Amino acid sequence: PFFRERSAPRVTLAGGRTLEDRRDVRTLAYSPGGRASGAVRPIGLAPGRDSDAGCSAGDFGALRDGEVALVQRGTCELRVKARNAERAGASAVLIANDGRADRTGVIAGTLGAPGLRIPALFVSSGAGRDLAAAGRVTVAVDAVSEQRTTANVIAETGSGPRVAMA
């Protein structure tokens, strides 16, 4: 698996405010690059509490094709929430921190492996509140996420009981 973020993500809220600071928004490792614009669809937000919203495909029943899903960090892996949003037709997924003590900022989260086809970002709990109120948003991610073939070289020197390998 290969992932490289070429530049910081940009999230522009209706009205022109842009989130592009690592204090408010961060690309999830293995998110593909891409751009999406659409209405923000909050999915079961419960600030200050654990949330399993987004852990089940049925949680996205109100999402319309092309909307940007906004879910909260919670009881399942980030990639589960992202995959469920993608399968429901989201053009991007934003995962907000839950707002509990010491869980308000962004994290260096991961989707675990390439394969998602929509941009996936993690946002602070404050940015999550702003996004839920914004109505519309534009998301831009400049990243590469793919499977790549690599080559390895193994060298061995010595003989008998003492062999060095690199």
mmCIF file of C-alpha atoms in Angstrom:
data_model
loop_
_atom_site.group_PDB
_atom_site.id
_atom_site.type_symbol
_atom_site.label_atom_id
_atom_site.label_comp_id
_atom_site.label_asym_id
_atom_site.label_seq_id
_atom_site.Cartn_x
_atom_site.Cartn_y
_atom_site.Cartn_z
ATOM 1 C CA PRO A 1 0.000 0.000 0.000
ATOM 2 C CA PHE A 2 1.218 3.506 -0.881
ATOM 3 C CA PHE A 3 -0.036 6.873 0.401
ATOM 4 C CA ARG A 4 1.361 10.344 -0.100
ATOM 5 C CA GLU A 5 -0.336 13.630 0.628
ATOM 6 C CA ARG A 6 1.004 16.217 -1.809
ATOM 7 C CA SER A 7 -0.537 19.253 -0.113
ATOM 8 C CA ALA A 8 -2.757 20.083 2.830
ATOM 9 C CA PRO A 9 -6.493 19.520 2.381
ATOM 10 C CA ARG A 10 -8.909 22.418 1.919
ATOM 11 C CA VAL A 11 -12.472 22.513 3.136
ATOM 12 C CA THR A 12 -14.434 25.608 2.130
ATOM 13 C CA LEU A 13 -17.724 26.300 3.888
ATOM 14 C CA ALA A 14 -20.632 28.184 2.337
ATOM 15 C CA GLY A 15 -19.816 31.843 2.840
ATOM 16 C CA GLY A 16 -16.135 31.416 1.989
ATOM 17 C CA ARG A 17 -14.492 30.360 5.279
ATOM 18 C CA THR A 18 -11.762 27.820 4.566
ATOM 19 C CA LEU A 19 -10.435 25.128 6.888
ATOM 20 C CA GLU A 20 -6.893 24.301 5.887
ATOM 21 C CA ASP A 21 -5.032 24.265 9.149
ATOM 22 C CA ARG A 22 -3.910 20.997 10.743
ATOM 23 C CA ARG A 23 -5.653 22.173 13.909
ATOM 24 C CA ASP A 24 -9.024 21.888 12.144
ATOM 25 C CA VAL A 25 -8.698 19.409 9.260
ATOM 26 C CA ARG A 26 -6.424 16.554 8.242
ATOM 27 C CA THR A 27 -6.458 14.041 5.395
ATOM 28 C CA LEU A 28 -6.945 10.465 6.585
ATOM 29 C CA ALA A 29 -4.080 8.215 5.507
ATOM 30 C CA TYR A 30 -5.041 6.275 2.354
ATOM 31 C CA SER A 31 -7.709 8.776 1.341
ATOM 32 C CA PRO A 32 -7.693 9.252 -2.409
ATOM 33 C CA GLY A 33 -7.245 12.676 -3.911
ATOM 34 C CA GLY A 34 -10.266 14.438 -5.277
ATOM 35 C CA ARG A 35 -12.640 17.347 -5.096
ATOM 36 C CA ALA A 36 -16.258 17.306 -4.005
ATOM 37 C CA SER A 37 -18.913 19.954 -3.477
ATOM 38 C CA GLY A 38 -22.326 19.450 -2.025
ATOM 39 C CA ALA A 39 -24.747 19.758 0.811
ATOM 40 C CA VAL A 40 -23.451 18.618 4.190
ATOM 41 C CA ARG A 41 -25.468 15.716 5.599
ATOM 42 C CA PRO A 42 -24.856 15.215 9.362
ATOM 43 C CA ILE A 43 -25.237 11.554 10.303
ATOM 44 C CA GLY A 44 -26.165 10.951 13.954
ATOM 45 C CA LEU A 45 -23.889 13.547 15.527
ATOM 46 C CA ALA A 46 -23.742 13.286 19.333
ATOM 47 C CA PRO A 47 -21.098 15.781 20.537
ATOM 48 C CA GLY A 48 -19.538 14.862 23.863
ATOM 49 C CA ARG A 49 -20.546 11.196 23.644
ATOM 50 C CA ASP A 50 -19.540 7.977 21.909
ATOM 51 C CA SER A 51 -21.420 7.429 18.683
ATOM 52 C CA ASP A 52 -21.894 4.341 16.571
ATOM 53 C CA ALA A 53 -23.577 6.430 13.856
ATOM 54 C CA GLY A 54 -22.006 5.532 10.526
ATOM 55 C CA CYS A 55 -20.963 2.057 11.667
ATOM 56 C CA SER A 56 -23.966 0.560 9.888
ATOM 57 C CA ALA A 57 -24.911 1.068 6.244
ATOM 58 C CA GLY A 58 -28.472 1.850 7.339
ATOM 59 C CA ASP A 59 -27.259 4.949 9.186
ATOM 60 C CA PHE A 60 -26.893 6.710 5.832
ATOM 61 C CA GLY A 61 -30.527 6.276 4.761
ATOM 62 C CA ALA A 62 -31.152 10.049 4.650
ATOM 63 C CA LEU A 63 -28.024 10.749 2.563
ATOM 64 C CA ARG A 64 -28.661 11.776 -1.036
ATOM 65 C CA ASP A 65 -26.228 10.980 -3.843
ATOM 66 C CA GLY A 66 -23.484 13.590 -4.030
ATOM 67 C CA GLU A 67 -23.907 14.964 -0.523
ATOM 68 C CA VAL A 68 -20.920 15.250 1.805
ATOM 69 C CA ALA A 69 -21.382 12.960 4.797
ATOM 70 C CA LEU A 70 -20.446 14.347 8.217
ATOM 71 C CA VAL A 71 -20.100 11.656 10.866
ATOM 72 C CA GLN A 72 -18.550 11.588 14.293
ATOM 73 C CA ARG A 73 -15.631 9.537 15.555
ATOM 74 C CA GLY A 74 -17.023 6.658 17.530
ATOM 75 C CA THR A 75 -17.187 2.982 18.236
ATOM 76 C CA CYS A 76 -16.030 1.507 14.912
ATOM 77 C CA GLU A 77 -12.983 2.013 12.702
ATOM 78 C CA LEU A 78 -12.764 5.168 10.603
ATOM 79 C CA ARG A 79 -12.624 3.093 7.420
ATOM 80 C CA VAL A 80 -15.982 1.463 8.256
ATOM 81 C CA LYS A 81 -17.666 4.870 8.466
ATOM 82 C CA ALA A 82 -15.915 6.030 5.274
ATOM 83 C CA ARG A 83 -16.875 2.878 3.305
ATOM 84 C CA ASN A 84 -20.481 3.088 4.432
ATOM 85 C CA ALA A 85 -20.634 6.755 3.372
ATOM 86 C CA GLU A 86 -19.146 5.896 -0.029
ATOM 87 C CA ARG A 87 -21.550 3.019 -0.599
ATOM 88 C CA ALA A 88 -24.476 5.299 0.287
ATOM 89 C CA GLY A 89 -23.480 7.766 -2.445
ATOM 90 C CA ALA A 90 -21.509 10.422 -0.547
ATOM 91 C CA SER A 91 -19.117 12.522 -2.624
ATOM 92 C CA ALA A 92 -16.793 12.899 0.404
ATOM 93 C CA VAL A 93 -16.778 11.969 4.078
ATOM 94 C CA LEU A 94 -15.777 14.192 6.984
ATOM 95 C CA ILE A 95 -15.247 12.516 10.351
ATOM 96 C CA ALA A 96 -15.406 14.886 13.327
ATOM 97 C CA ASN A 97 -13.778 14.286 16.683
ATOM 98 C CA ASP A 98 -16.341 13.533 19.376
ATOM 99 C CA GLY A 99 -15.748 16.593 21.586
ATOM 100 C CA ARG A 100 -15.066 14.718 24.807
ATOM 101 C CA ALA A 101 -12.197 15.840 27.057
ATOM 102 C CA ASP A 102 -8.891 15.575 25.158
ATOM 103 C CA ARG A 103 -10.778 14.581 21.979
ATOM 104 C CA THR A 104 -11.519 17.890 20.323
ATOM 105 C CA GLY A 105 -8.634 18.341 17.859
ATOM 106 C CA VAL A 106 -7.647 16.422 14.745
ATOM 107 C CA ILE A 107 -5.859 13.089 14.771
ATOM 108 C CA ALA A 108 -3.519 11.421 12.300
ATOM 109 C CA GLY A 109 -6.090 8.762 11.450
ATOM 110 C CA THR A 110 -5.935 6.059 8.810
ATOM 111 C CA LEU A 111 -8.279 4.126 6.571
ATOM 112 C CA GLY A 112 -5.878 1.179 6.837
ATOM 113 C CA ALA A 113 -5.313 0.613 3.125
ATOM 114 C CA PRO A 114 -6.052 2.105 -0.301
ATOM 115 C CA GLY A 115 -9.395 1.417 -1.943
ATOM 116 C CA LEU A 116 -11.772 4.206 -0.967
ATOM 117 C CA ARG A 117 -12.864 6.304 -3.967
ATOM 118 C CA ILE A 118 -14.036 9.475 -2.169
ATOM 119 C CA PRO A 119 -11.987 12.020 -0.195
ATOM 120 C CA ALA A 120 -11.931 11.277 3.541
ATOM 121 C CA LEU A 121 -10.919 13.853 6.135
ATOM 122 C CA PHE A 122 -10.791 14.102 9.900
ATOM 123 C CA VAL A 123 -11.945 17.405 11.429
ATOM 124 C CA SER A 124 -11.865 18.900 14.909
ATOM 125 C CA SER A 125 -15.068 18.870 16.943
ATOM 126 C CA GLY A 126 -15.345 22.658 16.535
ATOM 127 C CA ALA A 127 -14.987 22.381 12.764
ATOM 128 C CA GLY A 128 -17.599 19.620 12.831
ATOM 129 C CA ARG A 129 -20.099 21.978 14.473
ATOM 130 C CA ASP A 130 -19.319 24.654 11.877
ATOM 131 C CA LEU A 131 -19.688 22.176 9.028
ATOM 132 C CA ALA A 132 -23.049 20.934 10.304
ATOM 133 C CA ALA A 133 -24.308 24.536 10.324
ATOM 134 C CA ALA A 134 -22.720 25.498 6.973
ATOM 135 C CA GLY A 135 -25.211 23.780 4.696
ATOM 136 C CA ARG A 136 -22.785 23.374 1.777
ATOM 137 C CA VAL A 137 -19.090 22.620 1.529
ATOM 138 C CA THR A 138 -16.303 22.080 -0.983
ATOM 139 C CA VAL A 139 -13.611 19.527 -0.153
ATOM 140 C CA ALA A 140 -10.251 19.287 -1.936
ATOM 141 C CA VAL A 141 -7.680 16.579 -1.237
ATOM 142 C CA ASP A 142 -4.373 16.324 -3.110
ATOM 143 C CA ALA A 143 -3.118 12.828 -2.339
ATOM 144 C CA VAL A 144 -2.105 9.557 -3.953
ATOM 145 C CA SER A 145 -3.419 6.302 -2.504
ATOM 146 C CA GLU A 146 -2.773 3.075 -4.366
ATOM 147 C CA GLN A 147 -1.177 -0.348 -4.414
ATOM 148 C CA ARG A 148 2.358 -0.317 -5.797
ATOM 149 C CA THR A 149 4.901 -2.986 -6.594
ATOM 150 C CA THR A 150 8.309 -2.486 -5.032
ATOM 151 C CA ALA A 151 11.603 -4.350 -5.138
ATOM 152 C CA ASN A 152 13.779 -5.410 -2.232
ATOM 153 C CA VAL A 153 17.460 -6.225 -2.157
ATOM 154 C CA ILE A 154 18.754 -8.590 0.503
ATOM 155 C CA ALA A 155 22.497 -8.844 1.075
ATOM 156 C CA GLU A 156 24.233 -11.506 3.108
ATOM 157 C CA THR A 157 27.857 -11.671 4.130
ATOM 158 C CA GLY A 158 29.823 -14.061 6.293
ATOM 159 C CA SER A 159 29.562 -17.761 6.872
ATOM 160 C CA GLY A 160 29.194 -20.201 9.678
ATOM 161 C CA PRO A 161 27.584 -19.082 12.935
ATOM 162 C CA ARG A 162 27.959 -15.340 12.167
ATOM 163 C CA VAL A 163 26.020 -14.068 9.142
ATOM 164 C CA ALA A 164 24.991 -10.445 8.622
ATOM 165 C CA MET A 165 21.932 -9.595 6.574
ATOM 166 C CA ALA A 166 20.726 -6.169 5.484
#
